[in-house]
Amino acid sequence: MGSAAPRSASVLLLLLLLLLLRAEQPRGAELTFELPDNAKQCFHEEVEQGVKFSLDYQVITGGHYDVDCYVEDPQGNTIYRETKKQYDSFTYRAEVKGVYQFCFSNEFSTFSHKTVYFDFQVGDEPPILPDMGNRVTALTQMESACVTIHEALKTVIDSQTHYRLREAQDRARAEDLNSRVSYWSIGETIALFVVSFSQVLLLKSFFTEKRPITLASCSRAPHVPAWNSSRRSPRRVAQGGGRTMLLW
């Protein structure tokens, strides 16, 4: 009896997983893309008449985390338009069959490169159990558990997507703040070295002895006896009385 209970629980869990895997998901796309400055990116999806579609988007990085978004029907009519939004959701039931276009624009930005995430889903989610919407009887305990777990898993997936986007956005902000702090620290270091070097030169100029230079000291020259190279040798002029007179 003790081993029969765990075995039955395992069988129920296996059946539950099979039901969850068989549940069809609505058609759609989930994408993260780069949106350069002065650029516009458009996507197209064919939708049948009367089918509901939804668009969720959020700017992850770049600028003020805002972007322009608009949706057009196959006839070119704008059914949704928002400017400079950080995130938003839009749900619409197609009135006309054809290709619907939704665009993201960063044309108002001159140098901010942005990263945008969007989730585009087409169609209603089918019931997890066959003929669940047309049933008159109440759900069994196992079916109720399947529906509860399915809804809980959807909530977990949405929460994981939300926290993943928040983590990417916070990481981008932290890296941007880190780069700004690094550049500011380098600038402060350079300014500190320049100011310190200037102060050393200024103090050195205060204690440097400067002697005045006069014109007299510049024109003074060493005394050199002047000799006349053209001096003539003495010659005897006259002699008389034992004396000789020399004339130059």
XYZ file of N, CA and C in Angstrom:
744
model
N 0.833 -1.205 0.000
C 0.000 0.000 0.000
C 0.862 1.247 0.000
N 2.036 1.203 0.684
C 2.870 2.393 0.766
C 3.465 2.761 -0.573
N 3.796 1.761 -1.418
C 4.412 2.061 -2.704
C 3.394 2.393 -3.778
N 2.132 2.040 -3.565
C 1.109 2.315 -4.579
C 0.784 3.803 -4.651
N 0.825 4.506 -3.518
C 0.490 5.932 -3.508
C 1.517 6.768 -4.272
N 2.834 6.617 -4.042
C 3.793 7.368 -4.849
C 3.722 7.042 -6.324
N 3.422 5.754 -6.660
C 3.341 5.397 -8.076
C 2.168 6.084 -8.743
N 1.027 6.143 -8.069
C -0.132 6.818 -8.650
C 0.104 8.318 -8.776
N 0.808 8.888 -7.813
C 1.122 10.316 -7.895
C 2.036 10.602 -9.082
N 2.984 9.691 -9.343
C 3.877 9.876 -10.490
C 3.116 9.776 -11.801
N 2.155 8.843 -11.868
C 1.355 8.713 -13.085
C 0.520 9.956 -13.324
N -0.077 10.492 -12.264
C -0.869 11.711 -12.405
C -0.009 12.884 -12.849
N 1.202 12.975 -12.292
C 2.102 14.068 -12.688
C 2.506 13.935 -14.144
N 2.752 12.701 -14.614
C 3.102 12.487 -16.015
C 1.956 12.859 -16.938
N 0.732 12.483 -16.568
C -0.422 12.862 -17.380
C -0.609 14.370 -17.406
N -0.343 14.993 -16.282
C -0.471 16.451 -16.219
C 0.531 17.133 -17.146
N 1.774 16.650 -17.158
C 2.777 17.232 -18.041
C 2.428 17.013 -19.507
N 1.883 15.863 -19.826
C 1.470 15.610 -21.211
C 0.361 16.553 -21.637
N -0.583 16.813 -20.730
C -1.661 17.751 -21.067
C -1.120 19.161 -21.268
N -0.162 19.545 -20.432
C 0.404 20.887 -20.569
C 1.200 21.019 -21.858
N 1.897 19.955 -22.254
C 2.659 20.018 -23.495
C 1.760 20.022 -24.719
N 0.606 19.377 -24.625
C -0.313 19.337 -25.753
C -1.077 20.638 -25.930
N -1.075 21.472 -24.892
C -1.817 22.732 -24.986
C -1.181 23.626 -26.041
N -1.934 24.049 -26.988
C -1.428 24.899 -28.058
C -1.261 26.321 -27.563
N -0.258 26.959 -28.099
C 0.034 28.343 -27.754
C -0.393 29.252 -28.895
N -0.801 30.460 -28.612
C -1.157 31.396 -29.684
C 0.069 31.754 -30.520
N -0.172 32.045 -31.782
C 0.915 32.371 -32.692
C 1.435 33.771 -32.371
N 2.750 33.926 -32.396
C 3.321 35.234 -32.089
C 4.829 35.204 -32.179
N 5.417 36.313 -31.763
C 6.874 36.459 -31.818
C 7.331 37.271 -30.624
N 8.533 36.947 -30.154
C 9.167 37.657 -29.045
C 10.586 37.965 -29.465
N 10.951 39.234 -29.443
C 12.213 39.638 -30.050
C 12.810 40.822 -29.305
N 14.143 40.833 -29.229
C 14.915 41.968 -28.727
C 15.844 42.421 -29.844
N 15.818 43.679 -30.216
C 16.589 44.171 -31.350
C 17.193 45.534 -31.030
N 18.212 45.884 -31.845
C 18.902 47.154 -31.711
C 18.243 48.191 -32.628
N 18.028 49.383 -32.079
C 17.420 50.477 -32.836
C 18.379 51.658 -32.834
N 19.104 51.898 -33.946
C 20.067 53.005 -33.978
C 19.371 54.361 -33.932
N 20.177 55.398 -33.760
C 19.636 56.755 -33.750
C 19.194 57.146 -35.159
N 18.167 57.989 -35.212
C 17.587 58.457 -36.478
C 17.149 57.284 -37.364
N 16.632 56.229 -36.748
C 16.241 55.037 -37.497
C 14.832 54.606 -37.100
N 14.238 53.786 -37.970
C 12.905 53.232 -37.743
C 12.902 51.775 -38.173
N 12.292 50.932 -37.359
C 12.230 49.508 -37.637
C 10.774 49.058 -37.611
N 10.339 48.378 -38.689
C 8.948 47.943 -38.812
C 8.878 46.425 -38.940
N 7.779 45.865 -38.438
C 7.512 44.435 -38.504
C 6.096 44.230 -39.043
N 5.896 43.089 -39.708
C 4.618 42.813 -40.359
C 4.110 41.446 -39.939
N 2.795 41.344 -39.775
C 2.158 40.089 -39.389
C 0.767 40.029 -40.010
N 0.461 38.891 -40.617
C -0.860 38.704 -41.225
C -1.833 38.207 -40.165
N -2.969 38.859 -40.078
C -3.972 38.555 -39.054
C -5.306 38.364 -39.745
N -6.036 37.320 -39.335
C -7.364 37.073 -39.858
C -8.384 38.023 -39.225
N -9.492 38.193 -39.898
C -10.544 39.080 -39.387
C -11.171 38.476 -38.120
N -11.353 39.332 -37.146
C -11.935 38.910 -35.883
C -10.968 38.287 -34.899
N -9.700 38.162 -35.269
C -8.697 37.575 -34.377
C -8.066 38.681 -33.535
N -7.887 38.403 -32.283
C -7.293 39.385 -31.371
C -5.777 39.235 -31.362
N -5.087 40.366 -31.346
C -3.634 40.342 -31.199
C -3.229 41.389 -30.155
N -2.069 41.169 -29.567
C -1.572 42.053 -28.508
C -0.100 42.342 -28.747
N 0.302 43.538 -28.327
C 1.683 43.980 -28.471
C 2.153 44.554 -27.132
N 3.225 43.991 -26.612
C 3.887 44.496 -25.403
C 5.319 44.847 -25.764
N 5.774 46.014 -25.362
C 7.145 46.426 -25.677
C 7.736 47.216 -24.512
N 9.061 47.254 -24.500
C 9.790 47.965 -23.461
C 11.181 48.299 -23.973
N 11.644 49.508 -23.667
C 12.994 49.939 -24.027
C 13.946 49.506 -22.915
N 14.980 48.761 -23.284
C 15.900 48.216 -22.287
C 17.063 49.162 -22.032
N 17.696 49.661 -23.086
C 18.862 50.533 -22.931
C 18.775 51.683 -23.923
N 19.517 52.755 -23.591
C 19.682 53.867 -24.520
C 18.897 55.104 -24.169
N 19.590 56.258 -24.143
C 18.932 57.551 -23.957
C 18.118 57.631 -22.689
N 16.892 58.119 -22.848
C 15.940 58.208 -21.741
C 14.992 56.998 -21.714
N 15.399 55.907 -22.362
C 14.613 54.677 -22.372
C 13.210 54.929 -22.946
N 13.150 55.640 -24.072
C 11.863 55.936 -24.691
C 11.951 55.707 -26.192
N 10.785 55.460 -26.797
C 10.718 55.177 -28.224
C 9.311 55.502 -28.705
N 9.207 55.828 -29.994
C 7.899 56.024 -30.624
C 7.414 54.706 -31.212
N 6.110 54.446 -31.063
C 5.541 53.204 -31.566
C 4.171 53.480 -32.175
N 3.887 52.844 -33.301
C 2.568 52.949 -33.904
C 2.243 51.656 -34.649
N 0.930 51.388 -34.774
C 0.417 50.184 -35.438
C -0.555 50.627 -36.519
N -0.434 50.022 -37.710
C -1.303 50.343 -38.840
C -1.984 49.076 -39.331
N -3.240 49.230 -39.759
C -3.989 48.108 -40.312
C -3.663 47.953 -41.796
N -4.183 46.932 -42.483
C -3.858 46.745 -43.905
C -4.265 47.906 -44.801
N -5.217 48.724 -44.380
C -5.647 49.868 -45.180
C -4.829 51.124 -44.908
N -3.840 51.052 -44.047
C -2.987 52.192 -43.752
C -3.495 53.087 -42.636
N -4.564 52.700 -41.965
C -5.092 53.498 -40.859
C -4.303 53.209 -39.579
N -3.986 54.265 -38.865
C -3.240 54.120 -37.609
C -4.214 53.779 -36.487
N -4.044 52.614 -35.912
C -4.925 52.183 -34.820
C -4.264 52.338 -33.449
N -2.991 52.646 -33.433
C -2.284 52.863 -32.170
C -1.064 53.726 -32.442
N -0.849 54.740 -31.612
C 0.331 55.592 -31.743
C 0.671 56.184 -30.385
N 1.922 56.015 -29.984
C 2.442 56.597 -28.754
C 3.843 57.133 -29.030
N 4.165 58.280 -28.430
C 5.464 58.901 -28.627
C 6.239 58.924 -27.312
N 7.524 58.583 -27.423
C 8.464 58.628 -26.298
C 7.926 57.868 -25.084
N 7.612 56.608 -25.343
C 7.133 55.732 -24.267
C 8.254 54.766 -23.875
N 8.373 54.531 -22.577
C 9.352 53.564 -22.098
C 8.831 52.134 -22.240
N 7.550 51.929 -21.982
C 6.928 50.615 -22.135
C 5.421 50.821 -22.253
N 4.767 49.861 -22.886
C 3.313 49.960 -23.042
C 2.786 48.624 -23.563
N 1.464 48.462 -23.489
C 0.774 47.273 -23.995
C -0.407 47.722 -24.848
N -0.691 46.939 -25.883
C -1.776 47.274 -26.807
C -2.456 45.985 -27.252
N -3.779 45.960 -27.152
C -4.575 44.803 -27.563
C -5.657 45.275 -28.513
N -5.865 44.505 -29.584
C -6.818 44.920 -30.621
C -7.362 43.680 -31.309
N -8.628 43.733 -31.673
C -9.256 42.667 -32.438
C -9.390 43.128 -33.888
N -8.793 42.372 -34.786
C -8.711 42.783 -36.185
C -10.089 42.872 -36.813
N -10.358 44.021 -37.409
C -11.610 44.228 -38.127
C -11.476 43.919 -39.609
N -10.247 43.935 -40.111
C -9.986 43.687 -41.531
C -8.896 42.626 -41.628
N -9.071 41.683 -42.532
C -8.054 40.673 -42.756
C -6.930 41.258 -43.598
N -5.706 40.942 -43.234
C -4.574 41.428 -44.001
C -3.314 41.510 -43.149
N -2.325 42.210 -43.681
C -1.028 42.345 -43.017
C -1.038 43.618 -42.176
N -0.839 43.449 -40.900
C -0.748 44.576 -39.967
C 0.729 44.916 -39.741
N 0.981 46.190 -39.611
C 2.349 46.682 -39.479
C 2.496 47.433 -38.153
N 3.515 47.099 -37.403
C 3.832 47.852 -36.187
C 5.305 48.256 -36.250
N 5.547 49.537 -35.968
C 6.868 50.128 -36.153
C 7.338 50.780 -34.857
N 8.664 50.784 -34.693
C 9.332 51.472 -33.601
C 10.280 52.498 -34.204
N 10.176 53.734 -33.737
C 10.937 54.830 -34.329
C 11.811 55.486 -33.271
N 13.058 55.739 -33.681
C 14.019 56.483 -32.854
C 14.528 57.690 -33.618
N 13.680 58.220 -34.498
C 14.083 59.329 -35.360
C 14.235 60.637 -34.598
N 13.644 60.757 -33.428
C 13.772 61.988 -32.661
C 15.110 62.078 -31.931
N 15.865 60.989 -31.890
C 17.145 60.967 -31.188
C 18.280 61.135 -32.183
N 19.270 61.919 -31.819
C 20.381 62.217 -32.719
C 21.598 61.335 -32.481
N 21.782 60.811 -31.279
C 22.963 60.001 -31.014
C 22.709 58.847 -30.039
N 21.493 58.627 -29.591
C 21.209 57.575 -28.608
C 20.855 56.278 -29.316
N 21.662 55.263 -29.085
C 21.421 53.920 -29.621
C 20.617 53.145 -28.579
N 19.527 52.489 -29.000
C 18.611 51.883 -28.044
C 18.401 50.404 -28.352
N 18.008 49.696 -27.301
C 17.658 48.283 -27.397
C 16.205 48.119 -26.973
N 15.400 47.512 -27.847
C 13.951 47.420 -27.637
C 13.544 45.952 -27.599
N 12.669 45.637 -26.666
C 12.077 44.297 -26.563
C 10.585 44.394 -26.849
N 10.054 43.434 -27.621
C 8.606 43.405 -27.843
C 8.134 41.953 -27.899
N 6.866 41.779 -27.538
C 6.198 40.476 -27.573
C 4.877 40.658 -28.309
N 4.769 40.041 -29.488
C 3.588 40.168 -30.339
C 2.892 38.823 -30.397
N 1.648 38.771 -29.891
C 0.885 37.533 -29.846
C -0.394 37.690 -30.671
N -0.694 36.669 -31.467
C -1.864 36.672 -32.340
C -2.770 35.512 -31.940
N -4.037 35.820 -31.701
C -5.006 34.773 -31.390
C -5.204 34.591 -29.906
N -6.376 34.016 -29.564
C -6.681 33.696 -28.174
C -6.056 32.355 -27.808
N -5.719 32.232 -26.576
C -5.140 30.980 -26.117
C -6.218 29.899 -26.067
N -5.996 28.777 -26.702
C -7.005 27.703 -26.695
C -7.115 27.097 -25.300
N -8.227 26.471 -24.986
C -8.376 25.844 -23.669
C -7.404 24.701 -23.480
N -6.968 24.530 -22.262
C -5.985 23.493 -21.975
C -6.578 22.098 -22.106
N -7.886 21.978 -21.847
C -8.575 20.684 -21.961
C -9.531 20.718 -23.144
N -9.712 19.626 -23.843
C -10.635 19.615 -25.000
C -12.075 19.830 -24.550
N -12.798 20.633 -25.331
C -14.214 20.938 -25.066
C -14.419 21.531 -23.667
N -13.418 22.276 -23.215
C -13.515 22.838 -21.869
C -14.544 23.961 -21.821
N -14.682 24.699 -22.905
C -15.622 25.821 -22.904
C -17.064 25.389 -23.065
N -17.299 24.192 -23.628
C -18.668 23.726 -23.875
C -19.148 22.701 -22.848
N -18.335 22.433 -21.877
C -18.711 21.431 -20.896
C -19.740 21.974 -19.920
N -20.655 21.085 -19.551
C -21.695 21.454 -18.597
C -21.335 20.963 -17.199
N -20.715 19.796 -17.153
C -20.356 19.231 -15.861
C -19.144 19.949 -15.285
N -18.993 19.779 -14.003
C -17.854 20.397 -13.325
C -16.581 19.630 -13.640
N -15.456 20.339 -13.485
C -14.171 19.714 -13.731
C -13.827 18.757 -12.594
N -13.126 17.721 -12.982
C -12.644 16.801 -11.965
C -11.483 17.426 -11.197
N -11.059 16.738 -10.147
C -9.979 17.267 -9.334
C -8.683 17.358 -10.136
N -8.451 16.352 -10.979
C -7.237 16.372 -11.800
C -7.288 17.488 -12.838
N -8.437 17.681 -13.468
C -8.564 18.746 -14.459
C -8.421 20.117 -13.810
N -8.991 20.272 -12.648
C -8.836 21.551 -11.933
C -7.378 21.806 -11.577
N -6.679 20.757 -11.175
C -5.253 20.906 -10.862
C -4.462 21.280 -12.104
N -4.812 20.672 -13.255
C -4.127 21.014 -14.512
C -4.324 22.490 -14.863
N -5.547 22.964 -14.756
C -5.826 24.357 -15.083
C -5.090 25.292 -14.129
N -5.083 24.955 -12.843
C -4.399 25.790 -11.858
C -2.901 25.856 -12.109
N -2.314 24.695 -12.380
C -0.867 24.668 -12.642
C -0.539 25.399 -13.939
N -1.403 25.248 -14.941
C -1.166 25.953 -16.205
C -1.179 27.466 -16.011
N -2.130 27.968 -15.271
C -2.179 29.403 -15.005
C -0.971 29.860 -14.182
N -0.566 29.012 -13.227
C 0.612 29.364 -12.427
C 1.874 29.407 -13.280
N 2.000 28.457 -14.229
C 3.159 28.459 -15.119
C 3.165 29.690 -16.026
N 2.014 30.095 -16.500
C 1.941 31.325 -17.302
C 2.394 32.529 -16.493
N 1.970 32.580 -15.229
C 2.395 33.680 -14.365
C 3.905 33.653 -14.139
N 4.457 32.461 -13.966
C 5.900 32.341 -13.771
C 6.661 32.800 -15.014
N 6.177 32.417 -16.197
C 6.841 32.832 -17.439
C 6.803 34.350 -17.598
N 5.663 34.946 -17.335
C 5.565 36.408 -17.420
C 6.487 37.083 -16.406
N 6.556 36.537 -15.205
C 7.428 37.117 -14.175
C 8.895 36.984 -14.565
N 9.266 35.837 -15.122
C 10.648 35.661 -15.557
C 11.017 36.635 -16.667
N 10.104 36.827 -17.604
C 10.361 37.799 -18.672
C 10.511 39.204 -18.109
N 9.637 39.569 -17.184
C 9.698 40.898 -16.578
C 11.013 41.103 -15.825
N 11.403 40.131 -15.013
C 12.634 40.279 -14.235
C 13.870 40.220 -15.118
N 13.808 39.463 -16.212
C 14.934 39.428 -17.140
C 15.129 40.786 -17.804
N 14.047 41.434 -18.172
C 14.142 42.767 -18.769
C 14.641 43.783 -17.746
N 14.133 43.692 -16.523
C 14.586 44.609 -15.482
C 16.075 44.413 -15.185
N 16.523 43.149 -15.190
C 17.933 42.883 -14.938
C 18.803 43.466 -16.047
N 18.384 43.313 -17.309
C 19.150 43.879 -18.419
C 19.170 45.407 -18.355
N 18.046 46.005 -18.005
C 17.992 47.460 -17.899
C 18.863 47.972 -16.757
N 18.798 47.317 -15.606
C 19.627 47.738 -14.474
C 21.109 47.541 -14.747
N 21.443 46.462 -15.456
C 22.846 46.240 -15.796
C 23.361 47.340 -16.735
N 22.545 47.721 -17.705
C 22.965 48.786 -18.624
C 23.158 50.100 -17.868
N 22.261 50.399 -16.940
C 22.412 51.626 -16.150
C 23.652 51.564 -15.276
N 23.924 50.410 -14.668
C 25.110 50.287 -13.817
C 26.398 50.442 -14.622
N 26.447 49.852 -15.826
C 27.636 49.993 -16.657
C 27.820 51.437 -17.117
N 26.732 52.109 -17.446
C 26.839 53.509 -17.836
C 27.320 54.376 -16.674
N 26.794 54.119 -15.480
C 27.235 54.867 -14.304
C 28.691 54.575 -13.979
N 29.104 53.325 -14.151
C 30.496 52.967 -13.888
C 31.445 53.683 -14.845
N 31.076 53.755 -16.122
C 31.925 54.455 -17.091
C 31.995 55.945 -16.787
N 30.893 56.537 -16.371
C 30.921 57.960 -16.040
C 31.792 58.235 -14.821
N 31.699 57.376 -13.806
C 32.531 57.545 -12.614
C 34.004 57.372 -12.955
N 34.317 56.420 -13.829
C 35.710 56.204 -14.227
C 36.265 57.419 -14.958
N 35.509 57.961 -15.911
C 35.968 59.145 -16.634
C 36.128 60.344 -15.688
N 35.192 60.493 -14.749
C 35.284 61.604 -13.807
C 36.521 61.447 -12.912
N 36.830 60.226 -12.492
C 38.010 59.996 -11.653
C 39.293 60.292 -12.422
N 39.349 59.897 -13.693
C 40.533 60.193 -14.504
C 40.701 61.698 -14.672
N 39.603 62.418 -14.920
C 39.687 63.872 -15.039
C 40.154 64.530 -13.756
N 39.645 64.064 -12.616
C 40.080 64.626 -11.338
C 41.560 64.346 -11.080
N 42.040 63.167 -11.458
C 43.454 62.839 -11.272
C 44.345 63.744 -12.109
N 43.974 63.955 -13.352
C 44.761 64.847 -14.221
C 44.757 66.271 -13.676
N 43.600 66.756 -13.244
C 43.524 68.111 -12.683
C 44.373 68.229 -11.421
N 44.395 67.185 -10.582
C 45.203 67.214 -9.364
C 46.690 67.305 -9.684
N 47.153 66.549 -10.678
C 48.558 66.611 -11.067
C 48.915 67.988 -11.632
N 48.039 68.566 -12.435
C 48.316 69.892 -13.008
C 48.391 70.950 -11.922
N 47.457 70.925 -10.976
C 47.466 71.909 -9.895
C 48.699 71.731 -9.012
N 49.067 70.488 -8.698
C 50.250 70.250 -7.858
C 51.519 70.744 -8.546
N 51.674 70.468 -9.831
C 52.858 70.925 -10.564
C 52.908 72.448 -10.638
N 51.752 73.070 -10.816
C 51.718 74.533 -10.853
C 52.093 75.130 -9.504
N 51.631 74.538 -8.414
C 51.988 75.043 -7.090
C 53.483 74.900 -6.818
N 54.075 73.781 -7.254
C 55.525 73.609 -7.063
C 56.298 74.668 -7.829
N 55.925 74.941 -9.045
C 56.609 75.983 -9.820
C 56.425 77.356 -9.199
N 55.229 77.629 -8.675
C 54.979 78.929 -8.063
C 55.811 79.113 -6.799
N 55.853 78.099 -5.936
C 56.672 78.195 -4.725
C 58.166 78.285 -5.052
N 58.608 77.598 -6.062
C 60.005 77.664 -6.458
C 60.383 79.056 -6.946
N 59.444 79.717 -7.609
C 59.731 81.074 -8.086
C 59.843 82.073 -6.935
N 59.180 81.802 -5.807
C 59.271 82.702 -4.650
C 60.647 82.647 -3.986
N 61.319 81.487 -4.007
C 62.587 81.313 -3.299
C 63.791 81.326 -4.232
N 63.662 81.708 -5.438
C 64.771 81.808 -6.381
C 65.356 83.204 -6.331
N 66.740 83.336 -6.073
C 67.418 84.647 -5.968
C 67.705 85.170 -7.360
N 67.321 86.406 -7.568
C 67.557 87.057 -8.855
C 68.439 88.292 -8.640
N 69.647 88.352 -9.264
C 70.559 89.483 -9.167
C 70.300 90.461 -10.302
N 70.231 91.774 -9.968
C 70.015 92.763 -11.033
C 71.252 92.940 -11.877
N 71.102 93.085 -13.125
C 72.195 93.261 -14.086
C 72.162 94.706 -14.576
N 73.344 95.459 -14.388
C 73.438 96.871 -14.799
C 74.270 96.985 -16.063
N 74.142 98.154 -16.692
C 74.910 98.404 -17.909
C 76.383 98.576 -17.628
N 76.731 99.111 -16.424
C 78.139 99.321 -16.090
C 78.868 97.996 -15.956
N 78.195 97.017 -15.340
C 78.844 95.711 -15.193
C 78.969 94.998 -16.528
N 78.009 95.298 -17.400
C 78.111 94.668 -18.722
C 79.226 95.264 -19.558
N 79.521 96.624 -19.428
C 80.529 97.288 -20.259
C 81.913 97.243 -19.654
N 82.028 96.726 -18.412
C 83.332 96.665 -17.777
C 84.176 95.581 -18.433
N 85.441 95.943 -18.728
C 86.360 95.012 -19.386
C 87.669 94.963 -18.603
N 88.416 93.891 -18.647
C 89.697 93.804 -17.923
C 90.712 94.806 -18.462
N 91.589 95.327 -17.521
C 92.593 96.333 -17.894
C 93.738 95.668 -18.641
N 93.905 96.102 -19.829
C 94.985 95.590 -20.666
C 95.859 96.776 -21.058
N 97.136 96.723 -20.773
C 98.001 97.870 -21.152
C 98.053 98.033 -22.652
N 97.844 99.242 -23.024
C 97.833 99.537 -24.454
C 99.236 99.843 -24.920
N 99.655 99.067 -25.826
C 100.966 99.285 -26.433
C 100.781 99.696 -27.873
N 101.547 100.687 -28.235
C 101.490 101.188 -29.598
C 102.434 100.361 -30.446
N 101.822 99.606 -31.320
C 102.661 98.766 -32.169
C 103.528 99.563 -33.128
N 103.128 100.786 -33.327
C 103.905 101.621 -34.257
C 104.941 102.482 -33.544
N 105.222 102.108 -32.251
C 106.195 102.912 -31.499
C 107.579 102.760 -32.135
N 108.191 103.871 -32.259
C 109.502 103.886 -32.878
C 110.600 103.736 -31.835
N 111.678 103.128 -32.196
C 112.822 102.967 -31.287
C 113.559 104.301 -31.131
N 114.138 104.529 -29.955
C 114.852 105.818 -29.767
C 116.086 105.899 -30.667
N 116.350 107.034 -31.055
C 117.548 107.247 -31.890
C 118.347 108.438 -31.321
N 119.559 108.257 -31.503
C 120.479 109.258 -30.950
C 120.460 110.491 -31.844
N 120.280 111.614 -31.149
C 120.204 112.873 -31.899
C 121.537 113.633 -31.837
N 122.054 113.777 -30.652
C 123.280 114.590 -30.546
C 124.061 114.102 -29.360
N 125.287 114.313 -29.408
C 126.178 113.980 -28.315
C 127.023 115.200 -28.010
N 127.239 115.431 -26.768
C 128.075 116.567 -26.416
C 128.272 116.605 -24.933
N 129.536 116.857 -24.560
C 129.865 116.947 -23.130
C 129.649 115.651 -22.408
N 129.829 114.573 -23.068
C 129.671 113.254 -22.403
C 128.219 112.865 -22.225
N 127.277 113.606 -22.793
C 125.830 113.279 -22.683
C 125.256 112.997 -24.055
N 124.315 112.094 -24.004
C 123.660 111.712 -25.244
C 122.194 112.023 -25.102
N 121.601 112.679 -26.006
C 120.167 112.996 -26.008
C 119.432 112.022 -26.941
N 118.399 111.419 -26.380
C 117.592 110.479 -27.156
C 116.306 111.110 -27.545
N 115.990 110.961 -28.726
C 114.747 111.499 -29.250
C 113.910 110.365 -29.808
N 112.560 110.414 -29.536
C 111.642 109.385 -30.020
C 111.009 109.855 -31.304
